[in-house]
mmCIF file of C-alpha atoms and ligand atoms in Angstrom:
data_model
loop_
_atom_site.group_PDB
_atom_site.id
_atom_site.type_symbol
_atom_site.label_atom_id
_atom_site.label_comp_id
_atom_site.label_asym_id
_atom_site.label_seq_id
_atom_site.Cartn_x
_atom_site.Cartn_y
_atom_site.Cartn_z
ATOM 1 C CA MET X 1 -31.052 -64.406 -134.300
ATOM 2 C CA LEU X 2 -34.685 -64.509 -134.029
ATOM 3 C CA ASN X 3 -35.654 -61.577 -131.054
ATOM 4 C CA VAL X 4 -38.175 -63.153 -128.578
ATOM 5 C CA LEU X 5 -39.738 -61.796 -125.743
ATOM 6 C CA ILE X 6 -41.679 -63.930 -123.642
ATOM 7 C CA ALA X 7 -43.941 -62.245 -120.881
ATOM 8 C CA GLY X 8 -44.195 -64.098 -117.879
ATOM 9 C CA ALA X 9 -41.460 -65.856 -117.884
ATOM 10 C CA SER X 10 -40.921 -66.988 -113.900
ATOM 11 C CA ARG X 11 -42.363 -70.703 -114.217
ATOM 12 C CA GLY X 12 -44.868 -72.999 -116.081
ATOM 13 C CA ILE X 13 -45.754 -72.646 -119.494
ATOM 14 C CA GLY X 14 -43.379 -69.985 -119.575
ATOM 15 C CA LEU X 15 -40.449 -70.663 -118.114
ATOM 16 C CA GLY X 16 -40.920 -73.721 -120.883
ATOM 17 C CA LEU X 17 -41.323 -71.301 -123.539
ATOM 18 C CA ALA X 18 -38.221 -69.089 -122.707
ATOM 19 C CA ARG X 19 -36.317 -73.055 -122.593
ATOM 20 C CA ALA X 20 -37.477 -73.724 -125.779
ATOM 21 C CA TYR X 21 -36.184 -70.640 -128.317
ATOM 22 C CA LEU X 22 -33.481 -70.306 -126.213
ATOM 23 C CA GLU X 23 -32.338 -73.370 -127.281
ATOM 24 C CA GLY X 24 -33.572 -73.000 -130.623
ATOM 25 C CA GLY X 25 -30.962 -70.098 -130.772
ATOM 26 C CA ALA X 26 -32.676 -67.468 -130.858
ATOM 27 C CA ARG X 27 -32.159 -64.289 -127.674
ATOM 28 C CA VAL X 28 -34.772 -64.265 -125.413
ATOM 29 C CA PHE X 29 -35.996 -61.074 -123.531
ATOM 30 C CA ALA X 30 -37.701 -63.251 -120.640
ATOM 31 C CA VAL X 31 -40.167 -60.694 -118.477
ATOM 32 C CA ALA X 32 -41.049 -61.753 -114.640
ATOM 33 C CA ARG X 33 -41.988 -59.442 -111.403
ATOM 34 C CA ASN X 34 -39.159 -61.702 -109.195
ATOM 35 C CA PRO X 35 -37.192 -63.614 -111.445
ATOM 36 C CA ALA X 36 -34.568 -63.445 -108.133
ATOM 37 C CA ALA X 37 -37.454 -66.256 -107.012
ATOM 38 C CA SER X 38 -37.626 -68.045 -110.005
ATOM 39 C CA PRO X 39 -35.068 -70.803 -109.892
ATOM 40 C CA GLY X 40 -35.843 -71.497 -113.631
ATOM 41 C CA LEU X 41 -34.450 -68.690 -115.023
ATOM 42 C CA LYS X 42 -31.379 -68.692 -112.690
ATOM 43 C CA GLU X 43 -30.737 -72.033 -114.935
ATOM 44 C CA LEU X 44 -31.678 -70.384 -118.165
ATOM 45 C CA ALA X 45 -29.156 -67.327 -117.793
ATOM 46 C CA VAL X 46 -26.183 -70.136 -116.734
ATOM 47 C CA GLN X 47 -26.734 -72.395 -119.166
ATOM 48 C CA HIS X 48 -27.180 -69.822 -122.445
ATOM 49 C CA GLY X 49 -25.295 -66.549 -120.831
ATOM 50 C CA GLU X 50 -26.228 -63.450 -122.617
ATOM 51 C CA ARG X 51 -29.009 -64.536 -125.196
ATOM 52 C CA LEU X 52 -31.128 -64.700 -121.734
ATOM 53 C CA ARG X 53 -32.146 -60.979 -121.140
ATOM 54 C CA VAL X 54 -34.012 -60.400 -117.973
ATOM 55 C CA VAL X 55 -36.346 -57.554 -117.704
ATOM 56 C CA THR X 56 -38.332 -57.090 -113.936
ATOM 57 C CA CYS X 57 -41.700 -55.887 -114.823
ATOM 58 C CA ASP X 58 -44.944 -56.456 -112.706
ATOM 59 C CA LEU X 59 -47.099 -56.646 -115.702
ATOM 60 C CA ASN X 60 -50.112 -54.809 -114.001
ATOM 61 C CA THR X 61 -48.205 -51.726 -113.427
ATOM 62 C CA VAL X 62 -49.121 -49.315 -115.431
ATOM 63 C CA SER X 63 -45.207 -48.289 -117.030
ATOM 64 C CA ALA X 64 -44.715 -52.152 -117.582
ATOM 65 C CA ALA X 65 -45.401 -51.419 -120.929
ATOM 66 C CA ASP X 66 -42.808 -48.947 -121.882
ATOM 67 C CA GLU X 67 -40.469 -50.321 -118.914
ATOM 68 C CA ILE X 68 -40.155 -53.135 -121.215
ATOM 69 C CA VAL X 69 -39.580 -51.101 -124.656
ATOM 70 C CA THR X 70 -36.547 -49.400 -122.199
ATOM 71 C CA ALA X 71 -35.628 -52.714 -122.202
ATOM 72 C CA LEU X 72 -35.735 -54.035 -125.481
ATOM 73 C CA ASN X 73 -33.094 -51.196 -126.066
ATOM 74 C CA GLY X 74 -33.864 -50.462 -129.855
ATOM 75 C CA VAL X 75 -33.931 -54.384 -130.351
ATOM 76 C CA ARG X 76 -37.405 -54.924 -132.269
ATOM 77 C CA LEU X 77 -38.985 -58.600 -131.865
ATOM 78 C CA ASP X 78 -39.540 -61.132 -134.185
ATOM 79 C CA ARG X 79 -42.382 -62.911 -131.234
ATOM 80 C CA ALA X 80 -43.388 -61.701 -128.654
ATOM 81 C CA ILE X 81 -45.378 -64.276 -126.321
ATOM 82 C CA LEU X 82 -47.674 -62.687 -124.082
ATOM 83 C CA ASN X 83 -47.854 -65.790 -121.178
ATOM 84 C CA ALA X 84 -49.022 -64.504 -117.794
ATOM 85 C CA GLY X 85 -52.270 -65.522 -116.369
ATOM 86 C CA ILE X 86 -53.704 -65.906 -112.546
ATOM 87 C CA TYR X 87 -56.913 -68.743 -112.241
ATOM 88 C CA GLY X 88 -58.411 -66.633 -109.634
ATOM 89 C CA PRO X 89 -60.257 -66.773 -106.391
ATOM 90 C CA ALA X 90 -60.515 -70.444 -105.068
ATOM 91 C CA ALA X 91 -63.925 -70.982 -105.132
ATOM 92 C CA GLN X 92 -64.554 -69.267 -108.477
ATOM 93 C CA ASP X 93 -68.044 -67.989 -107.124
ATOM 94 C CA VAL X 94 -69.617 -64.871 -108.595
ATOM 95 C CA ALA X 95 -71.249 -64.435 -104.840
ATOM 96 C CA THR X 96 -68.322 -64.774 -102.860
ATOM 97 C CA ALA X 97 -65.346 -63.209 -105.167
ATOM 98 C CA SER X 98 -64.506 -60.145 -103.685
ATOM 99 C CA GLU X 99 -64.324 -57.436 -105.888
ATOM 100 C CA ALA X 100 -60.343 -56.599 -105.037
ATOM 101 C CA GLU X 101 -60.020 -60.606 -106.185
ATOM 102 C CA ILE X 102 -62.530 -60.047 -109.542
ATOM 103 C CA GLY X 103 -60.668 -56.643 -110.438
ATOM 104 C CA GLN X 104 -56.936 -58.770 -109.969
ATOM 105 C CA LEU X 105 -58.201 -61.545 -112.058
ATOM 106 C CA PHE X 106 -59.294 -59.504 -115.182
ATOM 107 C CA PHE X 107 -56.511 -56.845 -115.253
ATOM 108 C CA THR X 108 -53.891 -59.430 -114.718
ATOM 109 C CA ASN X 109 -56.055 -61.713 -117.938
ATOM 110 C CA ALA X 110 -57.599 -59.354 -119.342
ATOM 111 C CA ILE X 111 -55.923 -56.000 -119.321
ATOM 112 C CA SER X 112 -52.297 -56.344 -119.091
ATOM 113 C CA PRO X 113 -51.996 -58.366 -122.008
ATOM 114 C CA LEU X 114 -53.474 -55.764 -123.758
ATOM 115 C CA ARG X 115 -51.991 -52.642 -122.802
ATOM 116 C CA LEU X 116 -48.233 -54.808 -123.212
ATOM 117 C CA ALA X 117 -49.600 -56.354 -126.879
ATOM 118 C CA ARG X 118 -51.001 -52.253 -128.180
ATOM 119 C CA THR X 119 -47.484 -50.925 -127.083
ATOM 120 C CA LEU X 120 -45.248 -54.047 -128.262
ATOM 121 C CA HIS X 121 -47.049 -53.852 -131.948
ATOM 122 C CA THR X 122 -44.993 -50.922 -132.333
ATOM 123 C CA ARG X 123 -41.769 -52.931 -131.520
ATOM 124 C CA LEU X 124 -41.931 -55.787 -133.690
ATOM 125 C CA ALA X 125 -39.909 -56.740 -136.868
ATOM 126 C CA ARG X 126 -41.338 -58.051 -140.452
ATOM 127 C CA ASP X 127 -43.384 -61.037 -140.386
ATOM 128 C CA ALA X 128 -43.640 -60.592 -136.570
ATOM 129 C CA VAL X 129 -46.185 -62.999 -134.103
ATOM 130 C CA LEU X 130 -47.762 -61.357 -131.639
ATOM 131 C CA GLY X 131 -48.860 -64.474 -129.449
ATOM 132 C CA VAL X 132 -51.444 -64.542 -126.665
ATOM 133 C CA VAL X 133 -51.775 -66.938 -123.482
ATOM 134 C CA SER X 134 -55.476 -67.695 -123.478
ATOM 135 C CA SER X 135 -57.849 -70.224 -122.894
ATOM 136 C CA GLU X 136 -60.173 -72.790 -124.521
ATOM 137 C CA MET X 137 -62.248 -72.002 -120.998
ATOM 138 C CA GLY X 138 -62.730 -68.700 -122.559
ATOM 139 C CA SER X 139 -64.448 -69.746 -125.932
ATOM 140 C CA LEU X 140 -68.077 -68.894 -125.904
ATOM 141 C CA GLU X 141 -69.104 -72.197 -128.342
ATOM 142 C CA LEU X 142 -67.373 -74.959 -125.912
ATOM 143 C CA SER X 143 -68.776 -73.392 -123.033
ATOM 144 C CA LYS X 144 -66.434 -75.201 -120.406
ATOM 145 C CA GLY X 145 -66.188 -72.808 -117.857
ATOM 146 C CA ALA X 146 -68.881 -74.600 -115.071
ATOM 147 C CA GLU X 147 -65.447 -75.150 -113.038
ATOM 148 C CA SER X 148 -64.192 -72.151 -113.374
ATOM 149 C CA PRO X 149 -66.720 -69.575 -114.449
ATOM 150 C CA LEU X 150 -65.028 -66.295 -113.233
ATOM 151 C CA TYR X 151 -61.098 -67.574 -114.749
ATOM 152 C CA ALA X 152 -63.446 -68.560 -117.712
ATOM 153 C CA ALA X 153 -65.206 -65.193 -118.246
ATOM 154 C CA SER X 154 -61.653 -63.579 -118.139
ATOM 155 C CA LYS X 155 -59.869 -65.479 -121.131
ATOM 156 C CA SER X 156 -63.699 -64.787 -122.636
ATOM 157 C CA ALA X 157 -62.527 -60.982 -122.028
ATOM 158 C CA LEU X 158 -59.384 -61.665 -123.100
ATOM 159 C CA ASN X 159 -60.486 -62.617 -126.412
ATOM 160 C CA SER X 160 -63.138 -59.978 -126.983
ATOM 161 C CA LEU X 161 -60.409 -57.134 -126.381
ATOM 162 C CA LEU X 162 -58.143 -59.432 -128.710
ATOM 163 C CA ALA X 163 -60.911 -59.591 -131.145
ATOM 164 C CA SER X 164 -61.903 -55.477 -131.080
ATOM 165 C CA TRP X 165 -58.172 -54.434 -131.416
ATOM 166 C CA ALA X 166 -57.659 -57.026 -134.347
ATOM 167 C CA ALA X 167 -60.921 -55.078 -135.779
ATOM 168 C CA GLN X 168 -59.887 -51.840 -134.996
ATOM 169 C CA LEU X 169 -56.332 -52.410 -136.827
ATOM 170 C CA GLY X 170 -57.816 -53.779 -139.861
ATOM 171 C CA LYS X 171 -56.163 -53.610 -142.950
ATOM 172 C CA ALA X 172 -53.208 -51.997 -141.251
ATOM 173 C CA ARG X 173 -52.274 -54.926 -139.294
ATOM 174 C CA ASP X 174 -48.736 -55.962 -140.507
ATOM 175 C CA PHE X 175 -48.070 -58.897 -137.996
ATOM 176 C CA THR X 176 -50.045 -62.393 -136.845
ATOM 177 C CA LEU X 177 -51.790 -61.906 -134.192
ATOM 178 C CA LEU X 178 -52.810 -65.412 -132.406
ATOM 179 C CA ALA X 179 -54.577 -66.046 -129.220
ATOM 180 C CA LEU X 180 -52.900 -69.304 -127.387
ATOM 181 C CA HIS X 181 -54.291 -72.557 -125.837
ATOM 182 C CA PRO X 182 -51.483 -74.491 -124.473
ATOM 183 C CA GLY X 183 -53.962 -77.519 -123.783
ATOM 184 C CA TRP X 184 -54.797 -78.654 -120.070
ATOM 185 C CA VAL X 185 -50.800 -78.196 -118.710
ATOM 186 C CA GLN X 186 -49.434 -79.901 -115.259
ATOM 187 C CA THR X 187 -48.297 -75.912 -114.056
ATOM 188 C CA ASP X 188 -48.547 -74.731 -110.796
ATOM 189 C CA MET X 189 -51.847 -73.617 -112.531
ATOM 190 C CA GLY X 190 -52.769 -76.379 -114.091
ATOM 191 C CA GLY X 191 -52.249 -78.829 -111.095
ATOM 192 C CA ASP X 192 -50.866 -82.706 -111.355
ATOM 193 C CA LYS X 193 -53.955 -84.101 -112.741
ATOM 194 C CA ALA X 194 -53.563 -82.483 -116.190
ATOM 195 C CA PRO X 195 -52.874 -84.624 -119.196
ATOM 196 C CA LEU X 196 -50.118 -82.727 -120.386
ATOM 197 C CA THR X 197 -46.769 -81.544 -119.376
ATOM 198 C CA VAL X 198 -44.784 -78.611 -120.235
ATOM 199 C CA GLU X 199 -42.435 -80.600 -122.156
ATOM 200 C CA GLN X 200 -45.313 -81.426 -124.331
ATOM 201 C CA SER X 201 -47.494 -78.553 -124.860
ATOM 202 C CA VAL X 202 -44.444 -76.021 -125.492
ATOM 203 C CA PRO X 203 -43.133 -77.437 -128.264
ATOM 204 C CA GLY X 204 -46.788 -77.708 -130.383
ATOM 205 C CA LEU X 205 -47.250 -73.690 -129.012
ATOM 206 C CA VAL X 206 -43.703 -73.043 -130.717
ATOM 207 C CA ALA X 207 -45.030 -74.945 -133.463
ATOM 208 C CA VAL X 208 -47.856 -73.309 -134.113
ATOM 209 C CA VAL X 209 -46.268 -69.263 -133.963
ATOM 210 C CA GLU X 210 -43.798 -70.409 -136.134
ATOM 211 C CA ALA X 211 -46.381 -71.358 -138.857
ATOM 212 C CA ALA X 212 -48.016 -68.680 -138.161
ATOM 213 C CA ALA X 213 -45.037 -65.979 -139.166
ATOM 214 C CA GLY X 214 -45.723 -63.826 -142.380
ATOM 215 C CA THR X 215 -49.419 -65.260 -142.466
ATOM 216 C CA ARG X 216 -50.560 -61.902 -140.882
ATOM 217 C CA ASP X 217 -53.529 -64.128 -139.279
ATOM 218 C CA PHE X 218 -55.976 -63.573 -136.276
ATOM 219 C CA ARG X 219 -56.533 -67.152 -135.147
ATOM 220 C CA PHE X 220 -57.491 -68.775 -131.473
ATOM 221 C CA VAL X 221 -55.529 -71.961 -131.750
ATOM 222 C CA ASP X 222 -54.272 -74.545 -129.859
ATOM 223 C CA TYR X 223 -51.212 -75.910 -129.344
ATOM 224 C CA LYS X 224 -51.989 -78.321 -131.918
ATOM 225 C CA GLY X 225 -52.788 -76.309 -134.451
ATOM 226 C CA GLU X 226 -56.428 -76.466 -134.127
ATOM 227 C CA THR X 227 -58.301 -74.116 -134.715
ATOM 228 C CA VAL X 228 -60.491 -72.962 -131.376
ATOM 229 C CA PRO X 229 -64.346 -71.601 -132.374
ATOM 230 C CA TRP X 230 -63.954 -68.130 -130.315
HETATM 231 N N1 LIG K 1 -52.073 -74.952 -116.857
HETATM 232 C C1 LIG K 1 -53.100 -74.985 -118.309
HETATM 233 O O1 LIG K 1 -53.436 -76.383 -117.702
HETATM 234 C C2 LIG K 1 -53.437 -73.497 -118.937
HETATM 235 C C3 LIG K 1 -54.470 -74.182 -119.664
HETATM 236 C C4 LIG K 1 -54.625 -72.979 -120.552
HETATM 237 C C5 LIG K 1 -54.130 -71.534 -120.478
HETATM 238 N N2 LIG K 1 -52.965 -71.684 -119.286
HETATM 239 C C6 LIG K 1 -53.006 -70.563 -119.397
HETATM 240 O O2 LIG K 1 -51.387 -69.923 -119.717
HETATM 241 C C7 LIG K 1 -50.935 -69.193 -119.275
HETATM 242 C C8 LIG K 1 -49.683 -69.577 -118.246
HETATM 243 O O3 LIG K 1 -49.635 -70.479 -117.623
HETATM 244 P P1 LIG K 1 -49.075 -71.770 -116.525
HETATM 245 O O4 LIG K 1 -50.237 -72.867 -116.355
HETATM 246 O O5 LIG K 1 -48.135 -71.573 -117.253
HETATM 247 O O6 LIG K 1 -49.211 -71.019 -114.984
HETATM 248 P P2 LIG K 1 -48.602 -70.733 -113.757
HETATM 249 O O7 LIG K 1 -47.578 -71.987 -113.348
HETATM 250 O O8 LIG K 1 -49.506 -70.524 -112.545
HETATM 251 O O9 LIG K 1 -47.399 -69.301 -114.041
HETATM 252 C C9 LIG K 1 -48.132 -68.115 -114.420
HETATM 253 C C10 LIG K 1 -46.889 -67.092 -114.933
HETATM 254 O O10 LIG K 1 -47.172 -65.505 -114.737
HETATM 255 C C11 LIG K 1 -46.460 -64.540 -113.925
HETATM 256 N N3 LIG K 1 -47.298 -63.968 -114.053
HETATM 257 C C12 LIG K 1 -48.620 -63.587 -113.114
HETATM 258 N N4 LIG K 1 -49.240 -62.710 -112.590
HETATM 259 C C13 LIG K 1 -47.728 -61.880 -113.549
HETATM 260 C C14 LIG K 1 -47.650 -60.587 -113.613
HETATM 261 N N5 LIG K 1 -48.617 -58.901 -112.691
HETATM 262 N N6 LIG K 1 -46.372 -60.087 -113.745
HETATM 263 C C15 LIG K 1 -45.417 -60.815 -114.641
HETATM 264 N N7 LIG K 1 -45.715 -61.622 -114.279
HETATM 265 C C16 LIG K 1 -47.188 -62.552 -113.641
HETATM 266 C C17 LIG K 1 -46.357 -65.578 -112.807
HETATM 267 O O11 LIG K 1 -45.939 -65.138 -112.524
HETATM 268 P P3 LIG K 1 -45.027 -65.283 -110.458
HETATM 269 O O12 LIG K 1 -43.816 -66.477 -110.634
HETATM 270 O O13 LIG K 1 -44.062 -64.169 -110.619
HETATM 271 O O14 LIG K 1 -45.959 -65.191 -109.904
HETATM 272 C C18 LIG K 1 -45.713 -67.063 -113.756
HETATM 273 O O15 LIG K 1 -44.672 -67.291 -114.336
HETATM 274 C C19 LIG K 1 -51.256 -68.060 -118.365
HETATM 275 O O16 LIG K 1 -52.048 -67.468 -119.043
HETATM 276 C C20 LIG K 1 -52.364 -69.734 -117.907
HETATM 277 O O17 LIG K 1 -54.105 -68.805 -117.840
HETATM 278 C C21 LIG K 1 -53.097 -72.625 -118.748
#
């Protein structure tokens, strides 16, 4: 049985990933900061019982990684998907966004995932995949951030930190490391004009993650398996 961790599993893409892995027979550690407020996680708990382990944790707290390792109770993870993210200030303007808003955006989207990844990689099983949900908005080459420059910059920062970490690990890295683009998806963040549903994006993401197991690749890849330029 695969042991899978989904960080940011209360709703949207993260909840969809938790559901998909549970339906595939995995044991899922679903990390959410307020699981009691997630009807989706409650429904999954009823449907899947013991195979769903809900871990209550705000990923921006200093102790988040240690709390998650404690909750794993020695279990080695075959897949860890760090999905939590925020859009940041609605105006997305460097001139008007507050220091606190920008700090929270970059901390949530770039710093916290790397902190968690760097702790969790010591808890991975053989042939594991560690995926971090980024966005094509973070691609410098594609430059798609005209309407969302702060959010795009936070995902560029995430990608940069991932690349630096991969370089630091070098040949010592014995797991697959993926920056994942889920497509533009109908969620609270993606809005209802998005062309994809969670039910369309998530099976693609799962297929990409599963195909990458054991490859030890480091890639920026979308839900269809296509490489996204950095
Ligand atoms: N939707 C899209 O079109 C799209 C496109 C490209 C990339 N993405 C990326 O995909 C990921 C998921 O997005 P989504 O569309 O599913 O967004 P969403 O519906 O807004 O869900 C965001 C998730 O992140 C969690 N989260 C945020 N900050 C957290 C924290 N400090 N601790 C714990 N959990 C936290 C939220 O938990 P709460 O319920 O507690 O707030 C929620 O579960 C994000 O990284 C996003 O940037 C989305």
